[in-house]
PDB file of C-alpha atoms in Angstrom:
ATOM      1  CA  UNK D   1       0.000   0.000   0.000  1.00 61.00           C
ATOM      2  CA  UNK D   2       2.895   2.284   0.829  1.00 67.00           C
ATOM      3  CA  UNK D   3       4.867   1.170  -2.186  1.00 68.00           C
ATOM      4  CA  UNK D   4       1.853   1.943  -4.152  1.00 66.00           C
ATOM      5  CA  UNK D   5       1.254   5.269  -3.166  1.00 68.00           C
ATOM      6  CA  UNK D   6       5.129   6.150  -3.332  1.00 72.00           C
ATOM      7  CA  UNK D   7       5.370   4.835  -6.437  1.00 70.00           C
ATOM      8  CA  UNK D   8       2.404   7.058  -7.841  1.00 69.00           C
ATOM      9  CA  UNK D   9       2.898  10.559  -6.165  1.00 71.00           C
ATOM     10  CA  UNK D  10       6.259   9.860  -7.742  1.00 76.00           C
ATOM     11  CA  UNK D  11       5.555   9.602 -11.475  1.00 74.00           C
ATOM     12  CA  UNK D  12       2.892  12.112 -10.910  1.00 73.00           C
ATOM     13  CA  UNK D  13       5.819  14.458  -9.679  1.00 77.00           C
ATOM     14  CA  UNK D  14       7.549  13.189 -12.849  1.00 79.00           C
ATOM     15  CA  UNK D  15       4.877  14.129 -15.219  1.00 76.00           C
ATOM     16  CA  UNK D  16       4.171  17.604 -13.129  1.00 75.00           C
ATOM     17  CA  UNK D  17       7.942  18.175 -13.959  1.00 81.00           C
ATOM     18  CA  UNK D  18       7.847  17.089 -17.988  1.00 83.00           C
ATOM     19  CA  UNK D  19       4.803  19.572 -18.581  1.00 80.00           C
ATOM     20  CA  UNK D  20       6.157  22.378 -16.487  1.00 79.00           C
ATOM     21  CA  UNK D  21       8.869  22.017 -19.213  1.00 85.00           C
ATOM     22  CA  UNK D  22       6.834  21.612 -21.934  1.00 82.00           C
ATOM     23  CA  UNK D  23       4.456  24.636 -20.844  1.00 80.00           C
ATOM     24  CA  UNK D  24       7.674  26.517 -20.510  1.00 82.00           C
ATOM     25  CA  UNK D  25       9.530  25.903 -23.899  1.00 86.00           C
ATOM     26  CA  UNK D  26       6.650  26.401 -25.815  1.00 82.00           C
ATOM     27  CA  UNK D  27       5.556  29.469 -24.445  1.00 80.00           C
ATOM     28  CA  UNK D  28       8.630  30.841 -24.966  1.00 83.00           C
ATOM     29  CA  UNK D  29       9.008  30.117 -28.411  1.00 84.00           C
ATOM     30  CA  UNK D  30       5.738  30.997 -29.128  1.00 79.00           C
ATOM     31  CA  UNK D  31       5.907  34.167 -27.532  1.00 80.00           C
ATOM     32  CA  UNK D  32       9.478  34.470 -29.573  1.00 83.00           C
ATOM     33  CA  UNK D  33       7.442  34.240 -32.467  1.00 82.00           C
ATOM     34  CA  UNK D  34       4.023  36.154 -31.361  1.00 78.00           C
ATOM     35  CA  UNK D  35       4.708  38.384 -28.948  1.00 77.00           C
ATOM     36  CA  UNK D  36       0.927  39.220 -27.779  1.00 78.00           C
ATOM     37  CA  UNK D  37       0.141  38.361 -24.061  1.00 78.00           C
ATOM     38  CA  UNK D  38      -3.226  37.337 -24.357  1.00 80.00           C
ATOM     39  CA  UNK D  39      -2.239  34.498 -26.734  1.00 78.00           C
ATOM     40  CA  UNK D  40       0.610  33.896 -24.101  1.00 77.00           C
ATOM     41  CA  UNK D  41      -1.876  33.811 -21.407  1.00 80.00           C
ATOM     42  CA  UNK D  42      -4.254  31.249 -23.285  1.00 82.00           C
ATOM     43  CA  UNK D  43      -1.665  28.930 -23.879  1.00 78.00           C
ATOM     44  CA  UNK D  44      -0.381  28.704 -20.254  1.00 78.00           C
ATOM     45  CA  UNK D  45      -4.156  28.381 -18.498  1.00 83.00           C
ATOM     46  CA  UNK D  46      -4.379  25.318 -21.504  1.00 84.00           C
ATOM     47  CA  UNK D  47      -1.639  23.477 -20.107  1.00 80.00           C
ATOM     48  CA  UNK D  48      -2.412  23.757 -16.605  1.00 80.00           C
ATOM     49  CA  UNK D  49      -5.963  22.614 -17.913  1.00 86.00           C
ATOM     50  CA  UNK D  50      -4.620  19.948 -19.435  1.00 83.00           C
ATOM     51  CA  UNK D  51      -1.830  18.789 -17.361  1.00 78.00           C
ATOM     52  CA  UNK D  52      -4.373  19.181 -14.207  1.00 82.00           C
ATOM     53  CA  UNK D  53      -6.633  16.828 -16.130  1.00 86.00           C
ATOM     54  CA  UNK D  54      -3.954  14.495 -16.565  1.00 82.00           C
ATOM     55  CA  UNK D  55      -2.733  14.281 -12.852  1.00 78.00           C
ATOM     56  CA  UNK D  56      -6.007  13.730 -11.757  1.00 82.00           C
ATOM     57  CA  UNK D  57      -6.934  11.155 -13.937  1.00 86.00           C
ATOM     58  CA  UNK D  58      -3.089   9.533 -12.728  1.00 79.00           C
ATOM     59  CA  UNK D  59      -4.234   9.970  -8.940  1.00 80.00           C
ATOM     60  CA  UNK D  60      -8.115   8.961  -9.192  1.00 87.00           C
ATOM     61  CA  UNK D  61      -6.626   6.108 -11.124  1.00 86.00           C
ATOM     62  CA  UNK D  62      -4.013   4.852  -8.117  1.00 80.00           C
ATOM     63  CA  UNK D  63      -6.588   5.506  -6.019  1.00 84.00           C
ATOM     64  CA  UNK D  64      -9.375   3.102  -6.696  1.00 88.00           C
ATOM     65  CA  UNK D  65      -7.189   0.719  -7.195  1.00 86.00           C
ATOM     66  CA  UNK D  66      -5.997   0.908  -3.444  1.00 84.00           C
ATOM     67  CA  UNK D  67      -9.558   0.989  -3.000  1.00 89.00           C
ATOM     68  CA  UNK D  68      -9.802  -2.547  -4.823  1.00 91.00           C
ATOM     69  CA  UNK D  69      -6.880  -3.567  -3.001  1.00 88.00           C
ATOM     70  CA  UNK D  70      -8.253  -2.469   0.213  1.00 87.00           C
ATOM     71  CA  UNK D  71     -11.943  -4.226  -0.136  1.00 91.00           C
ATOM     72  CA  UNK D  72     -10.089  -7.352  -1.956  1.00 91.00           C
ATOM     73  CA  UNK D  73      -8.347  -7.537   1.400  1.00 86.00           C
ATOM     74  CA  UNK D  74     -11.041  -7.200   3.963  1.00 87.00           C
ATOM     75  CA  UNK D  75     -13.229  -9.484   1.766  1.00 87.00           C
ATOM     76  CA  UNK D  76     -10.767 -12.155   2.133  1.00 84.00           C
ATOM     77  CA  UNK D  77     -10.144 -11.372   6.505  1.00 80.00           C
ATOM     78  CA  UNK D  78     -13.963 -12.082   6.226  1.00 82.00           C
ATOM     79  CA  UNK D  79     -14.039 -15.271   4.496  1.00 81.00           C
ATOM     80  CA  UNK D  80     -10.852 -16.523   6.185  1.00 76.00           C
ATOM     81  CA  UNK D  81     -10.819 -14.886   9.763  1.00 70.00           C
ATOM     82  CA  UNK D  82      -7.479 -15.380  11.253  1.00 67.00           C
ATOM     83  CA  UNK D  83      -8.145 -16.917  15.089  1.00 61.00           C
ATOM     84  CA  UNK D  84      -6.627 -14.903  17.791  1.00 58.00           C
ATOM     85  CA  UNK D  85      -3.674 -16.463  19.397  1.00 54.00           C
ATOM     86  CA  UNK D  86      -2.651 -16.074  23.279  1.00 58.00           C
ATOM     87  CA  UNK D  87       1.358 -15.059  23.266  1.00 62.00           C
ATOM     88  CA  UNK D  88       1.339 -14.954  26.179  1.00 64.00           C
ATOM     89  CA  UNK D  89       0.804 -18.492  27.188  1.00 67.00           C
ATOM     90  CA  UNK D  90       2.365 -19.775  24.479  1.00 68.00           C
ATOM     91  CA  UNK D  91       5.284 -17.776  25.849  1.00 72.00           C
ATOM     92  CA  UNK D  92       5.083 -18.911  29.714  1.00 76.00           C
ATOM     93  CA  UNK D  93       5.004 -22.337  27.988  1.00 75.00           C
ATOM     94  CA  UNK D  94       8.283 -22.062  26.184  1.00 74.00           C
ATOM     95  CA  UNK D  95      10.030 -20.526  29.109  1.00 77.00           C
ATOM     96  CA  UNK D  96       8.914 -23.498  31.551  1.00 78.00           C
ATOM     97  CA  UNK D  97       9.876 -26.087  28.885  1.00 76.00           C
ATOM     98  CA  UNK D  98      13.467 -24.316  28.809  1.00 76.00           C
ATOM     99  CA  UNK D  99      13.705 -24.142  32.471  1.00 75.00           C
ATOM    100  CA  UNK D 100      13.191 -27.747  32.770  1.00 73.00           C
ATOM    101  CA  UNK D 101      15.156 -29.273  29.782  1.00 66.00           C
ATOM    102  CA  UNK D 102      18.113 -26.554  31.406  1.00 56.00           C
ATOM    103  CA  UNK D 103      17.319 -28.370  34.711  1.00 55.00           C
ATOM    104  CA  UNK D 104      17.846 -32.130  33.210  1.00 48.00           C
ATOM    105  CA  UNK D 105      20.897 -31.252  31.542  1.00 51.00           C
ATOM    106  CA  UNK D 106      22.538 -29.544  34.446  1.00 48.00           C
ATOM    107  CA  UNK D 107      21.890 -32.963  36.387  1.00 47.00           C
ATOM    108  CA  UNK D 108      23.221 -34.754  33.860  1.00 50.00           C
ATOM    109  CA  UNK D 109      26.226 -33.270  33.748  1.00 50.00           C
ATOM    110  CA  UNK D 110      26.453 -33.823  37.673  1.00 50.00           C
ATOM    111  CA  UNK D 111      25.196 -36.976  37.624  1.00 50.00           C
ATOM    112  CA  UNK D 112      28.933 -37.372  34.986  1.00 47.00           C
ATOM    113  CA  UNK D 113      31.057 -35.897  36.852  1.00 47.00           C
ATOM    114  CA  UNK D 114      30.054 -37.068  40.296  1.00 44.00           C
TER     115      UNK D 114
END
């Protein structure tokens, strides 16, 4: 889910990047060419249009597939619950089996050397 989202804000901030360049070169040029503002000023709200069209349809698109993802995920914890599990005894277990296999080797080694 992280990786996913990583992975999409990043190309998004890639594309952002390759039509702030694009909106920039050709503006220039064109403005090289015709020097009138208003034309200037058209071009530049059309690439935000269409770069902000683009982005979104980039984000809406990452996100319902998280949202897929997400209600794939819960649909299968419903279908196949995972049971809760005591640690806790499990653990007081494991300690008292290692105390007392710890406890027969000590006395075998005494019962060696003795």
């Amino acid at each position: 889910l992280l990786v996913t989202t990583a992975l999409s804000l990043t190309c998004i901030w890639a594309w952002s990047n390759f039509y702030s360049t694009l909106q920039s070169t050709f503006i220039s040029k064109w403005a090289q060419h015709y020097p009138s503002n208003d034309v200037v000023l058209v071009w530049h709200l059309f690439f935000t249009a269409v770069s902000w069209l683009f982005m979104s349809a980039l984000y809406y698109n990452q996100l319902d597939r998280l949202r897929v993802a997400r209600r794939n995920r819960e649909e299968f914890n419903q279908q196949h619950p995972i049971e809760m599990v005591q640690l806790g005894g499990i653990i007081t277990e494991l300690e008292q089996l290692a105390a007392s296999n710890l406890e027969v080797d000590v006395i075998r080694d005494r019962s060696v050397w003795v």
